[in-house]
Structures are given as structure tokens and as C-alpha cells.
């Protein structure tokens, strides 16, 4: 493959992406682009399709129309001639390896310790040697500020700690793109900061990130691009200060007046 | 309900550490429960009477009980009972997992076939099924291998191929697999959808997700009812006389009692052996449940090992990390209810 970092290929490129559940059209012709190393924050009211869009990026959901690509490679499909072929599960799984995902409810594996959570996928999926995986996991735990918690089960960690383990688990696969779906919405207010700090550090290290969030302060500080979605369409996007400070659309104004 | 502060929240037993203003401990006169004592005395007296009477009663034939309890034929029969139980449970579990996965499949035909299987095997009595298996060789006198509707390549006499013992195993296993399928299905469905999603997002395959993430968590729900199924199976083996296979405990003791014209002591002999086995199984079940409750329930790092009682083990409800962290030792509701809703015999 071409060295994507130096070529101008965007990390994520969506071109008129649509997605329906039955007759419910959840994404309507979404077009947007996230360049390498940038952070995009996605905001919008409940049900606007933010989660669905994130899930499409790693093919947890299938796109119905349009083109969605990661580093120039089509997600979930292969184009041969003028036909699209759906990828086999094994190939879809291969694509997902390079994309980390962090969930609102953490979704740590409760029967595994923090360390076991982190080394599971590298060992099973990437066939990394156990010692190497453990060493890497210890590094990642230190990086998210949980060096002493390797042997703790998720049930014995606070929500903020669990979410940081979940971030370390995603990072263990050495992804080139991280998707965050409301990573702090399930947390008590006093625990939000510790998770956002880890995410800020990650952004500073040059990770490409798409973050669905209601934390406007974080968006203003970290995001290169802010996208406001409503009813399955991108209503407004641009520089966060611009969108937050001087929204152009009525719907954006109405939404921001509620969350700010 | 907050997912936070689980490390800080004080345990109710511990009062403020700098307790200069601690209240005096309550020294009240305890409420008395006279009826409890009376009921207990009456029950113990009735039990003692029954035991004393039974020990002297001729009909129980205690000399014959003593004579046959360790008879070699009986201990061999006990071995057969165990073998029947183990083989049929192993096959039933493998088949049950397969059927459960089939029922959760998105392919309507696969789903429908699994449903049909459960409908037939749960809808008819085991005893009747076993009689059918006994007639298997009558219905299918040969087993042919080849292309259907053409001359077979190989043909076996059914009676040469399958012994009565294996017919019994098959009969018990196929029936049991229908119940196991429901237990496994309930276990799989109890695992939070987010678990599957997280594993998939990490690039794990369906098989890896099942074996590493979903099934280990489903085990907490699956094991208690499966333990009951094993115990129940041990007893159900007594029905294989319907095949007829009579080398196991009940069949053997009945055969002996026919010869010595004294049925009651041999029933007692068989019962004693059944009781011994079920007691051992119950102990085993306790330890298995403990093993699979790792990471959930009440055990805190600071008091691990002291609180992992049987009650913790049956809590299937806390399956998401978010919820689990919220509970300060909240055991959740008891999920050990048998999802198959079965009645044996
Ligand atoms: N698997 C599904 N099947 C059917 N409908 C779905 C499914 N997933 C999502 N939807 C619908 O799609 C719409 C968008 O959902 P989505 O979860 O993407 O919204 P969201 O912007 O993430 O909202 P929230 O802020 O509440 O998380 C909703 O109306 C939802 O009911
Ligand atoms: Mg959402």
C-alpha cells in the first residue's frame, strides 16, 4: 500500500452516505472528510444518527448508498470492475483491526482483568506473543494513568477508570483511527475530566479521532473540525470556534442554546 | 446508582473512623419466638419416631440392605448409571450448544429446524422416547451408507452396530439436548449486546467472540441450571429399563429383588447410591459456579474470598461493566430460574 501519511488521502472520507433501518432513513447523504491526524467532533440531538455514522465507519452497520472509505479503502465492500462486492467477515474484521472504538458504556469484558482486556485482541487477532502484549499493555495502562490497576476486574474500577482501560484496550491494536461514541456521557461529572485528559493527550500525539460528544469545551479546545448533525443530515460544519461562536443555521442555534 | 466512587463509598458496617461522637451500641432485650422452638421440637420428635420405627420394621429388610449395598453387581450397576449420565450429558451439551446457536441464527431454515427439534423432544415424554429408541432396530433393521435411492455401498445390521447401552445414551442425550439448548440460549441472550460489539470492533471473529467473550459470560447463567440437569439426568437414567437396558442401578436392583422376592431393601440400596451421587454433584456444582463468577458480583479486592457465596454466583443480571460498577455489592435478582421451564417425567 502507498504511504498514506504523506499522500493527501483523508483518513475518513464519506461521500453521500445513506443508511436506513427499514423505512427509517437514519443517514441522509452524509458527506464529510477527516484528514490524517485531525480530530473531528460530532454533535447533534439524540437520534440524529451520530452513533450510526460511527458504526458505519468500522462496518458494524452496512452503508446503503454512497461511498465511505478509510485511508482511501472502501469500508465493507470491494470494488472490482464496476461492481461492488460485500467483504467476507474475515476481511471486514481485518479492516476493523486498524480502527479503535470506544463506547459510551465502556463494554469492557467483565470476566477479564484490565490487563487481560487489553491483551486479548492483540494476542488472538494480531497473534502477538503474550510477553510482548503484556509489556505493551503495561505501557498503555501507565499512559492512561492506571499503572497499578492491571489485575483489577472492571467491576472494581470506577467508571472513569473503566473508560480509560477501554481506551487502552483500543490502543493496544495500534489503530490509525479512533472512534469515540459519547465516551463521557455515562460518567459522573467529576470523572469526565480524567477521560477527556487522556483523549487530549491522544489527540496531541497525532491520532486521528472522530468524537461524538456533548462536551463543547473539549470540542472547542481539541477539535480541528466540528460537525453538527440533525435528522440524519450534516447541518453545519467547520472550525469549532466558528460553529459554536457564530452558528449559521437556526437548528444549530437552537441545539447549542440547550447544551452550552 | 452512580457508576462512580465504588472505592470510596463506605461499607455500612464501618462507622466514621474518627468516631469520638460514636453512639452507644444498642442493648435491647431480644424479641422471643416461642413458636419457632415448638415447631422445631415437634419436627425433631416426628423425625426421631420415624427413624426408630423404620429401624425396627421388618418390611425394610435391613439385613438385605446391608448385604446388597456393597454387592459387586450393585457397584457395577452404579458405574453404569454414572457412565449413562456422563455420556448422555456430554452429548446433550454439545448438541444443546449447537441447537442454541442454530436458534439464534439469522437463517430462517436453520432456525426453523432447531425449533422443530425442540418441539418434538420437549413435547413428548422421555419414557415414550426411550421406548421408541428400544424399537429403533425394528424400525430401521439396517443402516445403509451410500447415495439415497441407489444401491448402498455399505449396509450394517442395526443390532450389530448399536448396543442397547448406546441406544440408552442416545435416547437420553437427544431428549436432554432440547432442554440444554434452551438453557444455553438463555445464557447467550443474557450477555450484553455491547460485549459482542466491542469484540467485533476489536477485529475478533465470530468464533473468537463466542468462545472468548460471550460463552464465558453466559456460563454464569448456564451452570446453575445445567448442574440441576446433571442431577436430574442421573435420576432419569432409571427410566432406561424402557429400552430395555437394565444393567444400571435401578434395573439391576430390581432384577436382584425379583430373585430374592424382597423388593424394598433393594429400592433402599438403589436410593442410597443415587443420594450419594447427587450429593457429590451438588458439591461439584458449588465449586464450578464459584469458578465462573470471576469478575462479577460482590467480591472486592479488599475482601476477596470472603464474600463469594453461592448467592453471588447466581446473579446473572450484572452483565455490563457499567452496571456492575454501579452496584456496591448489589447482588441483582436471582437468575438461576430454569429457563427451559421443564418438568421431568
Ligand atoms: N439497529 C437499529 N435498528 C433500527 N433502528 C435503529 C438501529 N440503530 C439505530 N436506529 C435508529 O436510528 C436513529 C439514529 O440512531 P443513532 O443511535 O445513530 O442516534 P444518535 O445520534 O447516536 O443518538 P444518541 O445521542 O441518542 O446516541 C434512531 O432513530 C434509532 O432509533
Ligand atoms: Mg448515540
Coordinates of C-alpha atoms and ligand atoms in Angstrom, one line a residue:
Chain A
X1 CA 0.0 0.0 0.0
X2 CA 1.0 3.6 -0.6
X3 CA 2.4 5.5 2.3
X4 CA -0.9 7.2 3.2
X5 CA 0.6 9.6 5.7
X6 CA 2.5 11.5 3.1
X7 CA -0.1 11.3 0.4
X8 CA -3.0 13.6 0.8
X9 CA -5.6 10.8 1.2
X10 CA -8.0 11.7 4.0
X11 CA -8.3 9.2 6.9
X12 CA -12.0 9.1 6.6
X13 CA -14.0 10.2 3.6
X14 CA -17.7 10.0 3.3
X15 CA -19.4 10.8 0.0
X16 CA -23.2 11.0 0.1
X17 CA -23.5 8.1 2.6
X18 CA -27.0 7.0 3.4
X19 CA -28.4 4.4 5.7
X20 CA -31.9 3.2 6.6
X21 CA -33.3 0.9 9.1
X22 CA -36.4 -0.4 7.4
X23 CA -38.3 2.7 6.3
X24 CA -36.5 4.9 8.8
X25 CA -33.8 6.8 6.9
X26 CA -31.2 7.5 9.6
X27 CA -28.3 8.9 7.5
X28 CA -29.3 11.1 4.5
X29 CA -26.5 11.7 2.1
X30 CA -23.7 12.5 4.6
X31 CA -20.6 13.9 3.0
X32 CA -17.5 14.8 5.1
X33 CA -13.8 14.3 5.3
X34 CA -11.4 13.9 8.2
X35 CA -7.7 14.5 7.2
X36 CA -4.9 12.4 8.7
X37 CA -4.0 13.4 12.3
X38 CA -7.0 15.6 12.8
X39 CA -9.8 15.5 15.3
X40 CA -13.4 15.8 14.3
X41 CA -16.1 16.3 16.9
X42 CA -19.6 15.2 16.0
X43 CA -22.5 16.8 17.9
X44 CA -26.3 16.8 17.5
X45 CA -29.5 15.9 19.2
X46 CA -30.4 12.3 20.2
X47 CA -31.4 10.2 17.3
X48 CA -29.7 12.3 14.7
X49 CA -27.6 9.4 13.5
X50 CA -24.2 10.1 15.1
X51 CA -23.7 6.6 16.5
X52 CA -25.0 5.0 13.3
X53 CA -22.4 7.0 11.3
X54 CA -19.6 5.9 13.6
X55 CA -20.7 2.3 13.4
X56 CA -20.7 2.5 9.6
X57 CA -17.1 3.6 9.6
X58 CA -16.0 0.2 11.0
X59 CA -18.7 -1.7 9.3
X60 CA -20.7 -2.6 12.3
X61 CA -23.5 -1.3 10.1
X62 CA -23.8 -1.6 6.4
X63 CA -24.0 1.5 4.3
X64 CA -26.9 1.5 1.8
X65 CA -25.8 4.2 -0.6
X66 CA -22.8 6.4 -1.3
X67 CA -19.1 5.7 -0.6
X68 CA -17.4 5.5 2.7
X69 CA -13.6 5.0 2.8
X70 CA -10.9 4.8 5.3
X71 CA -7.4 5.9 4.0
X72 CA -8.8 5.6 0.5
X73 CA -10.0 2.0 1.0
X74 CA -13.7 1.3 0.7
X75 CA -15.3 0.2 4.0
X76 CA -17.1 -3.2 3.9
X77 CA -17.1 -3.5 0.2
X78 CA -14.6 -4.2 -2.6
X79 CA -14.9 -2.6 -6.0
X80 CA -14.0 -4.8 -8.9
X81 CA -14.8 -3.5 -12.4
X82 CA -17.9 -1.6 -11.9
X83 CA -19.4 -3.9 -9.3
X84 CA -19.3 -3.8 -5.5
X85 CA -18.8 -7.0 -3.6
X86 CA -19.5 -7.2 0.1
X87 CA -16.5 -8.2 2.1
X88 CA -16.3 -11.6 3.8
X89 CA -16.5 -11.5 7.6
X90 CA -12.8 -12.2 7.8
X91 CA -11.9 -9.3 5.5
X92 CA -14.3 -6.9 7.4
X93 CA -12.6 -8.0 10.6
X94 CA -9.2 -7.2 9.1
X95 CA -10.4 -3.6 8.3
X96 CA -11.7 -3.2 11.9
X97 CA -8.3 -4.0 13.4
X98 CA -7.0 -0.6 12.3
X99 CA -9.9 1.3 13.8
X100 CA -10.3 1.6 17.5
X101 CA -13.7 2.2 19.1
X102 CA -14.7 3.4 22.5
X103 CA -18.2 3.1 23.7
X104 CA -20.5 5.1 26.0
X105 CA -21.0 2.1 28.3
X106 CA -17.3 1.1 28.1
X107 CA -18.1 -2.5 27.2
X108 CA -15.1 -4.0 29.0
X109 CA -15.1 -7.7 29.3
X110 CA -16.2 -8.2 32.9
X111 CA -14.7 -11.7 33.3
X112 CA -11.2 -10.4 32.4
X113 CA -8.9 -8.2 34.4
X114 CA -7.9 -4.8 33.0
X115 CA -4.7 -6.3 31.6
X116 CA -6.5 -9.3 30.1
X117 CA -9.0 -7.0 28.5
X118 CA -6.1 -5.2 26.8
X119 CA -4.0 -8.2 25.6
X120 CA -7.0 -10.2 24.4
X121 CA -7.2 -8.8 20.9
X122 CA -3.5 -8.4 20.2
X123 CA -2.9 -12.0 21.1
X124 CA -5.9 -13.6 19.5
X125 CA -6.3 -11.3 16.4
X126 CA -2.8 -9.9 15.7
X127 CA -1.0 -13.1 17.0
X128 CA 1.3 -11.0 19.2
X129 CA 3.4 -13.0 21.7
X130 CA 2.0 -12.9 25.2
X131 CA 5.1 -11.3 26.8
X132 CA 5.1 -8.6 24.2
X133 CA 1.4 -8.0 24.5
X134 CA 1.7 -7.7 28.3
X135 CA 4.6 -5.3 28.1
X136 CA 2.7 -3.1 25.7
X137 CA -0.4 -3.3 27.9
X138 CA 1.5 -2.2 30.9
X139 CA 2.8 0.8 28.9
X140 CA -0.7 1.7 27.8
X141 CA -2.1 1.4 31.3
X142 CA 0.7 3.8 32.5
X143 CA -0.2 6.1 29.7
X144 CA -3.9 6.3 30.8
X145 CA -2.8 6.7 34.4
X146 CA -3.7 3.2 35.6
X147 CA -0.3 1.6 36.1
X148 CA -1.4 -0.1 39.3
X149 CA -4.7 -1.5 38.1
X150 CA -3.6 -4.2 35.8
X151 CA -5.1 -7.0 37.8
X152 CA -8.3 -5.3 38.7
X153 CA -11.6 -6.6 37.3
X154 CA -13.8 -3.9 35.6
X155 CA -16.4 -4.2 38.4
X156 CA -13.8 -3.0 40.9
X157 CA -12.9 0.1 38.8
X158 CA -14.8 3.4 38.8
X159 CA -16.5 4.5 35.6
X160 CA -13.7 6.8 34.6
X161 CA -11.1 4.1 35.2
X162 CA -13.1 1.6 33.2
X163 CA -13.3 4.1 30.3
X164 CA -9.6 4.6 30.4
X165 CA -9.0 0.9 30.3
X166 CA -11.3 0.7 27.3
X167 CA -9.2 3.4 25.6
X168 CA -6.1 1.4 26.4
X169 CA -7.7 -1.7 25.0
X170 CA -8.5 0.0 21.7
X171 CA -5.0 1.5 21.5
X172 CA -3.4 -1.9 22.0
X173 CA -4.4 -2.8 18.5
X174 CA -2.3 0.2 17.3
X175 CA -5.2 1.7 15.4
X176 CA -4.7 4.5 12.9
X177 CA -8.1 5.9 13.7
X178 CA -10.1 6.1 16.9
X179 CA -13.8 6.4 17.1
X180 CA -15.4 7.7 20.4
X181 CA -19.1 7.4 20.9
X182 CA -20.1 9.7 23.8
X183 CA -17.2 8.4 25.9
X184 CA -18.1 10.5 28.9
X185 CA -21.9 10.5 28.9
X186 CA -22.2 7.6 31.3
X187 CA -19.7 9.2 33.8
X188 CA -20.3 11.2 36.9
X189 CA -19.3 14.9 36.3
X190 CA -16.2 14.6 38.5
X191 CA -14.9 11.7 36.4
X192 CA -15.3 13.3 33.0
X193 CA -12.1 15.3 33.2
X194 CA -9.8 12.3 33.6
X195 CA -11.1 10.6 30.5
X196 CA -11.0 13.9 28.4
X197 CA -7.4 14.4 29.5
X198 CA -6.4 11.0 28.1
X199 CA -8.2 11.9 24.9
X200 CA -6.5 15.2 24.7
X201 CA -3.1 13.5 25.1
X202 CA -4.0 11.1 22.3
X203 CA -5.0 14.0 20.0
X204 CA -1.7 15.8 20.7
X205 CA 0.2 12.6 19.8
X206 CA -1.3 12.9 16.4
X207 CA -4.0 10.3 16.5
X208 CA -6.9 10.8 14.0
X209 CA -10.1 10.8 16.0
X210 CA -13.8 11.2 15.5
X211 CA -15.5 12.0 18.7
X212 CA -19.3 12.1 19.3
X213 CA -19.6 14.3 22.4
X214 CA -21.7 16.8 24.3
X215 CA -18.5 18.3 25.9
X216 CA -18.4 21.6 24.0
X217 CA -15.3 22.8 25.9
X218 CA -13.4 19.7 24.8
X219 CA -14.6 20.2 21.2
X220 CA -13.5 23.9 21.2
X221 CA -10.1 23.0 22.6
X222 CA -9.2 19.9 20.8
X223 CA -11.3 19.6 17.6
X224 CA -10.0 20.7 14.2
X225 CA -13.4 20.4 12.8
X226 CA -16.9 20.4 14.4
X227 CA -19.8 18.8 12.6
X228 CA -23.4 19.4 13.7
X229 CA -25.9 16.7 12.6
X230 CA -29.6 16.7 12.9
X231 CA -32.2 14.3 11.4
X232 CA -29.5 12.4 9.5
X233 CA -28.0 15.3 7.7
X234 CA -24.9 17.4 8.3
X235 CA -26.5 20.8 9.1
X236 CA -23.3 22.7 9.6
X237 CA -19.6 22.1 9.9
X238 CA -16.4 24.0 10.2
X239 CA -13.9 25.4 12.7
X240 CA -15.3 24.8 16.2
X241 CA -15.0 28.4 17.4
X242 CA -16.8 29.4 14.3
X243 CA -19.6 27.0 14.6
X244 CA -20.0 27.4 18.4
X245 CA -19.5 31.1 18.4
X246 CA -21.4 32.1 15.4
X247 CA -23.7 29.3 14.2
X248 CA -25.3 30.0 10.8
X249 CA -28.4 27.7 11.0
X250 CA -31.4 28.0 13.2
X251 CA -31.3 24.4 14.1
X252 CA -27.6 24.7 15.2
X253 CA -28.5 27.8 17.3
X254 CA -31.4 26.0 18.9
X255 CA -29.3 23.0 19.8
X256 CA -26.4 25.0 21.1
X257 CA -28.6 27.1 23.2
X258 CA -29.6 23.9 25.0
X259 CA -26.2 22.4 25.6
X260 CA -24.0 25.4 26.2
Chain B
X1 CA -27.0 4.4 41.0
X2 CA -23.9 6.3 40.0
X3 CA -21.2 4.4 38.4
X4 CA -18.6 6.1 40.4
X5 CA -17.0 6.2 43.7
X6 CA -17.3 2.5 44.2
X7 CA -14.0 2.6 46.0
X8 CA -14.9 5.4 48.3
X9 CA -18.4 4.5 49.3
X10 CA -18.3 3.4 52.9
X11 CA -19.3 -0.1 53.9
X12 CA -22.3 0.1 56.1
X13 CA -20.6 -1.8 58.9
X14 CA -17.8 0.7 59.3
X15 CA -18.7 3.8 61.2
X16 CA -16.8 7.0 60.9
X17 CA -13.2 6.3 61.8
X18 CA -12.6 9.3 64.0
X19 CA -15.6 8.3 66.0
X20 CA -15.3 10.4 69.0
X21 CA -19.0 11.1 69.0
X22 CA -20.0 7.5 68.3
X23 CA -23.4 6.5 69.7
X24 CA -23.7 3.8 72.3
X25 CA -24.4 0.3 71.0
X26 CA -28.0 -0.9 71.3
X27 CA -28.6 -3.3 74.2
X28 CA -32.2 -4.2 73.9
X29 CA -34.0 -7.4 75.1
X30 CA -34.3 -9.6 72.0
X31 CA -37.7 -10.5 70.7
X32 CA -38.6 -14.0 71.5
X33 CA -40.1 -16.5 69.0
X34 CA -41.7 -19.2 71.1
X35 CA -43.5 -20.8 68.1
X36 CA -40.2 -21.4 66.4
X37 CA -39.0 -23.6 69.2
X38 CA -42.2 -25.5 69.5
X39 CA -42.3 -26.3 65.8
X40 CA -38.7 -27.3 65.8
X41 CA -39.2 -29.7 68.8
X42 CA -42.3 -31.3 67.1
X43 CA -40.5 -31.8 63.9
X44 CA -37.4 -33.4 65.5
X45 CA -39.7 -35.6 67.6
X46 CA -41.6 -36.8 64.5
X47 CA -38.3 -37.5 62.6
X48 CA -36.9 -39.5 65.6
X49 CA -40.1 -41.5 65.8
X50 CA -40.0 -42.3 62.1
X51 CA -36.3 -43.3 62.2
X52 CA -36.8 -45.5 65.3
X53 CA -39.8 -47.2 63.7
X54 CA -38.1 -47.7 60.4
X55 CA -35.1 -49.3 62.0
X56 CA -37.3 -52.0 63.6
X57 CA -39.7 -52.5 60.8
X58 CA -39.4 -55.9 59.2
X59 CA -40.5 -54.8 55.7
X60 CA -37.5 -52.6 55.2
X61 CA -35.3 -55.7 55.4
X62 CA -32.2 -54.1 56.8
X63 CA -30.2 -57.3 56.7
X64 CA -30.7 -57.5 53.0
X65 CA -29.9 -53.8 52.7
X66 CA -26.6 -54.4 54.4
X67 CA -26.0 -57.5 52.3
X68 CA -26.5 -55.8 49.0
X69 CA -25.4 -52.2 49.5
X70 CA -21.8 -53.1 48.6
X71 CA -22.7 -56.1 46.4
X72 CA -20.4 -56.2 43.4
X73 CA -23.3 -56.3 41.0
X74 CA -24.7 -53.2 42.6
X75 CA -21.5 -51.2 42.5
X76 CA -21.0 -52.2 38.8
X77 CA -24.6 -51.0 38.2
X78 CA -23.7 -47.8 39.9
X79 CA -20.8 -47.5 37.4
X80 CA -23.2 -47.9 34.5
X81 CA -25.5 -45.3 35.9
X82 CA -22.6 -42.9 36.1
X83 CA -21.5 -43.7 32.5
X84 CA -25.0 -43.2 31.2
X85 CA -25.2 -39.9 33.0
X86 CA -21.8 -38.7 31.8
X87 CA -22.0 -39.8 28.2
X88 CA -25.5 -38.5 27.7
X89 CA -24.8 -35.2 29.3
X90 CA -21.7 -34.6 27.3
X91 CA -23.5 -35.3 24.0
X92 CA -26.5 -33.3 25.2
X93 CA -24.4 -30.3 26.0
X94 CA -22.6 -30.4 22.6
X95 CA -25.9 -30.8 20.8
X96 CA -27.6 -28.2 23.0
X97 CA -24.9 -25.6 22.2
X98 CA -25.3 -26.4 18.5
X99 CA -29.1 -26.1 18.7
X100 CA -28.9 -22.9 20.7
X101 CA -26.6 -21.3 18.1
X102 CA -29.0 -22.6 15.4
X103 CA -31.9 -20.9 17.1
X104 CA -30.1 -17.6 17.2
X105 CA -29.1 -17.9 13.6
X106 CA -30.4 -15.4 11.1
X107 CA -31.1 -18.2 8.6
X108 CA -34.9 -18.9 8.9
X109 CA -34.5 -22.5 7.8
X110 CA -31.8 -23.3 10.3
X111 CA -33.8 -21.6 13.0
X112 CA -37.0 -23.5 12.0
X113 CA -35.3 -26.9 12.1
X114 CA -33.9 -26.2 15.5
X115 CA -37.4 -25.1 16.7
X116 CA -38.9 -28.3 15.2
X117 CA -36.4 -30.4 17.1
X118 CA -37.2 -28.7 20.4
X119 CA -40.9 -29.0 19.7
X120 CA -40.7 -32.8 19.2
X121 CA -38.3 -33.6 22.0
X122 CA -39.7 -31.4 24.6
X123 CA -43.3 -32.2 23.7
X124 CA -43.1 -35.9 24.3
X125 CA -42.2 -37.8 27.5
X126 CA -38.7 -39.2 27.9
X127 CA -40.1 -42.6 28.8
X128 CA -42.0 -42.8 25.5
X129 CA -38.9 -41.6 23.6
X130 CA -36.9 -44.3 25.2
X131 CA -39.4 -47.0 24.2
X132 CA -39.1 -45.7 20.7
X133 CA -35.3 -46.0 20.8
X134 CA -35.7 -49.5 22.0
X135 CA -37.7 -50.2 18.8
X136 CA -35.1 -48.5 16.7
X137 CA -33.8 -51.8 15.3
X138 CA -37.3 -52.9 14.5
X139 CA -38.0 -49.7 12.5
X140 CA -34.6 -49.4 10.8
X141 CA -33.3 -53.0 10.6
X142 CA -30.3 -52.0 8.5
X143 CA -28.2 -48.8 8.3
X144 CA -27.1 -48.1 4.8
X145 CA -24.4 -45.8 3.6
X146 CA -24.5 -44.5 0.0
X147 CA -26.5 -42.3 -2.3
X148 CA -30.2 -42.3 -1.5
X149 CA -32.4 -44.3 -3.7
X150 CA -29.5 -46.2 -5.2
X151 CA -27.8 -49.5 -4.2
X152 CA -26.0 -48.8 -0.9
X153 CA -22.2 -49.1 -0.7
X154 CA -22.3 -50.4 2.8
X155 CA -25.0 -51.9 4.8
X156 CA -25.0 -52.8 8.5
X157 CA -27.4 -54.7 10.8
X158 CA -28.6 -52.1 13.3
X159 CA -28.3 -54.6 16.1
X160 CA -24.6 -55.2 15.3
X161 CA -23.8 -51.5 15.1
X162 CA -25.5 -50.0 18.2
X163 CA -25.7 -51.8 21.5
X164 CA -28.6 -51.3 23.9
X165 CA -26.3 -49.2 26.1
X166 CA -25.6 -46.7 23.3
X167 CA -29.3 -46.6 22.4
X168 CA -29.9 -45.6 26.0
X169 CA -27.3 -42.9 25.8
X170 CA -28.6 -41.6 22.5
X171 CA -32.2 -41.6 23.8
X172 CA -31.3 -39.7 27.0
X173 CA -28.9 -37.3 25.2
X174 CA -31.3 -36.3 22.4
X175 CA -34.1 -35.6 24.9
X176 CA -31.8 -33.7 27.2
X177 CA -30.2 -31.6 24.4
X178 CA -33.6 -29.9 23.8
X179 CA -33.5 -28.7 27.4
X180 CA -29.8 -27.8 27.3
X181 CA -30.4 -25.8 24.1
X182 CA -32.9 -23.6 25.9
X183 CA -30.5 -23.1 28.9
X184 CA -27.6 -22.2 26.6
X185 CA -29.8 -19.9 24.6
X186 CA -30.9 -18.1 27.7
X187 CA -27.3 -17.8 28.8
X188 CA -26.1 -16.3 25.4
X189 CA -29.0 -13.9 25.4
X190 CA -28.2 -12.7 28.9
X191 CA -24.8 -11.4 27.7
X192 CA -25.0 -7.7 26.9
X193 CA -25.1 -6.8 23.2
X194 CA -22.2 -4.3 23.8
X195 CA -19.9 -7.2 24.6
X196 CA -20.4 -8.7 21.2
X197 CA -20.0 -5.3 19.6
X198 CA -16.8 -4.5 21.5
X199 CA -15.2 -7.8 20.5
X200 CA -16.2 -7.3 16.9
X201 CA -14.9 -3.8 16.8
X202 CA -11.5 -5.2 18.0
X203 CA -11.4 -7.3 14.9
X204 CA -12.3 -10.6 16.7
X205 CA -14.0 -13.2 14.5
X206 CA -17.4 -14.6 15.3
X207 CA -15.9 -17.8 16.7
X208 CA -13.4 -15.8 18.9
X209 CA -16.2 -13.6 20.1
X210 CA -18.3 -16.6 21.1
X211 CA -15.6 -18.6 22.8
X212 CA -13.6 -15.9 24.5
X213 CA -16.3 -13.3 25.3
X214 CA -19.9 -14.5 25.1
X215 CA -19.8 -18.1 26.3
X216 CA -17.6 -17.4 29.4
X217 CA -20.0 -14.8 30.5
X218 CA -23.0 -16.9 29.6
X219 CA -21.6 -19.7 31.8
X220 CA -22.7 -17.9 34.9
X221 CA -26.3 -18.3 33.7
X222 CA -25.8 -21.7 32.2
X223 CA -24.1 -23.5 35.0
X224 CA -26.6 -23.5 37.8
X225 CA -29.5 -25.0 35.7
X226 CA -27.0 -27.3 34.0
X227 CA -26.0 -28.7 37.4
X228 CA -29.7 -29.3 38.0
X229 CA -29.9 -31.1 34.7
X230 CA -27.0 -33.4 35.5
X231 CA -28.6 -34.3 38.8
X232 CA -31.9 -34.8 37.1
X233 CA -30.2 -36.9 34.4
X234 CA -28.7 -39.2 37.0
X235 CA -32.1 -40.0 38.2
X236 CA -33.7 -40.2 34.7
X237 CA -31.2 -43.0 33.8
X238 CA -33.5 -45.2 35.9
X239 CA -36.0 -45.0 33.0
X240 CA -33.8 -46.8 30.5
X241 CA -35.4 -50.1 31.5
X242 CA -37.9 -48.9 28.9
X243 CA -35.4 -49.7 26.1
X244 CA -34.8 -52.2 27.8
X245 CA -31.4 -51.7 29.3
X246 CA -31.2 -53.0 32.9
X247 CA -27.6 -53.0 34.0
X248 CA -27.8 -49.7 35.7
X249 CA -28.7 -49.1 39.4
X250 CA -32.5 -49.3 39.3
X251 CA -32.7 -52.1 36.7
X252 CA -30.1 -54.2 38.5
X253 CA -31.5 -53.8 41.9
X254 CA -35.0 -54.7 40.6
X255 CA -33.6 -57.8 38.9
X256 CA -32.0 -58.9 42.2
X257 CA -35.1 -58.2 44.2
X258 CA -37.1 -60.4 41.8
X259 CA -34.8 -63.3 42.5
X260 CA -34.8 -62.8 46.3
X261 CA -38.5 -61.9 46.5
X262 CA -37.8 -58.8 48.5
X263 CA -38.2 -55.5 46.6
X264 CA -38.0 -53.0 49.4
X265 CA -34.4 -53.3 50.7
X266 CA -33.1 -53.2 47.1
X267 CA -35.0 -50.0 46.4
X268 CA -33.3 -48.6 49.5
X269 CA -30.0 -49.7 48.2
X270 CA -30.5 -48.0 44.9
X271 CA -31.8 -44.9 46.6
X272 CA -28.7 -44.7 48.8
X273 CA -26.4 -44.8 45.8
X274 CA -28.5 -42.2 44.0
X275 CA -28.3 -40.0 47.1
X276 CA -24.6 -40.4 47.3
X277 CA -24.1 -39.4 43.7
X278 CA -26.4 -36.4 43.8
X279 CA -24.7 -35.1 46.9
X280 CA -21.3 -35.3 45.3
X281 CA -22.7 -33.5 42.2
X282 CA -24.1 -30.7 44.4
X283 CA -20.7 -30.1 45.9
X284 CA -19.1 -30.1 42.4
X285 CA -21.7 -27.6 41.2
X286 CA -20.9 -25.2 44.0
X287 CA -17.2 -25.1 43.0
X288 CA -18.0 -24.8 39.3
X289 CA -20.2 -21.8 40.0
X290 CA -17.5 -20.2 42.0
X291 CA -15.1 -20.6 39.2
X292 CA -17.2 -18.9 36.6
X293 CA -18.3 -16.0 38.7
X294 CA -14.9 -14.3 38.3
X295 CA -15.0 -10.6 38.0
X296 CA -18.7 -10.2 38.9
X297 CA -20.7 -10.0 42.0
X298 CA -19.6 -8.7 45.3
X299 CA -16.1 -9.7 45.7
X300 CA -14.0 -6.7 46.3
X301 CA -10.2 -6.8 46.2
X302 CA -10.0 -5.9 49.8
X303 CA -12.3 -8.7 50.9
X304 CA -11.9 -11.2 48.1
X305 CA -12.6 -14.7 49.0
X306 CA -14.8 -13.9 52.0
X307 CA -17.9 -13.0 50.1
X308 CA -18.1 -15.3 47.2
X309 CA -21.0 -17.3 48.5
X310 CA -23.5 -19.2 46.4
X311 CA -25.8 -16.3 46.2
X312 CA -23.3 -14.1 44.4
X313 CA -22.8 -16.8 41.9
X314 CA -26.3 -16.9 40.6
X315 CA -26.5 -13.3 39.8
X316 CA -26.7 -13.1 36.0
X317 CA -28.1 -9.7 35.7
X318 CA -25.0 -7.7 36.1
X319 CA -23.5 -8.4 32.7
X320 CA -22.4 -4.9 31.7
X321 CA -19.4 -3.3 33.2
X322 CA -21.3 -0.1 33.6
X323 CA -24.0 -1.7 35.7
X324 CA -21.5 -3.9 37.6
X325 CA -19.5 -1.0 38.8
X326 CA -22.6 0.8 40.0
X327 CA -23.5 -2.0 42.4
X328 CA -21.9 -1.8 45.7
X329 CA -22.3 -5.5 46.2
X330 CA -25.8 -5.4 45.0
X331 CA -26.5 -9.0 44.0
X332 CA -29.2 -8.2 41.5
X333 CA -32.0 -10.6 41.0
X334 CA -31.7 -14.3 41.0
X335 CA -31.2 -15.5 37.5
X336 CA -31.0 -19.2 38.3
X337 CA -34.5 -19.9 37.4
X338 CA -34.6 -22.7 35.0
X339 CA -35.3 -21.1 31.6
X340 CA -36.4 -24.3 30.0
X341 CA -39.4 -24.4 32.3
X342 CA -39.3 -28.2 32.2
X343 CA -40.9 -30.9 34.1
X344 CA -39.1 -34.1 34.2
X345 CA -41.3 -37.2 33.9
Ligands
LIG1 N1 -30.2 -1.3 14.9 C1 -31.2 -0.4 14.7 N2 -32.4 -0.8 14.2 C2 -33.3 0.1 13.9 N3 -33.2 1.4 14.2 C3 -32.1 1.9 14.6 C4 -31.0 1.0 14.9 N4 -29.9 1.7 15.4 C5 -30.4 3.0 15.4 N5 -31.6 3.1 15.0 C6 -32.4 4.3 14.8 O1 -31.6 5.2 14.1 C7 -31.8 6.5 14.6 C8 -30.4 7.2 14.9 O2 -29.8 6.5 16.0 P1 -28.4 6.8 16.5 O3 -28.1 5.9 17.6 O4 -27.4 6.8 15.4 O5 -28.6 8.3 17.1 P2 -27.6 9.1 17.9 O6 -27.4 10.4 17.2 O7 -26.4 8.4 18.2 O8 -28.4 9.4 19.2 P3 -28.0 9.4 20.7 O9 -27.5 10.8 21.0 O10 -29.3 9.2 21.5 O11 -27.0 8.3 20.9 C9 -32.7 6.4 15.8 O12 -34.0 6.8 15.4 C10 -32.7 5.0 16.1 O13 -33.9 4.6 16.6
LIG2 MG1 -25.6 7.5 20.0

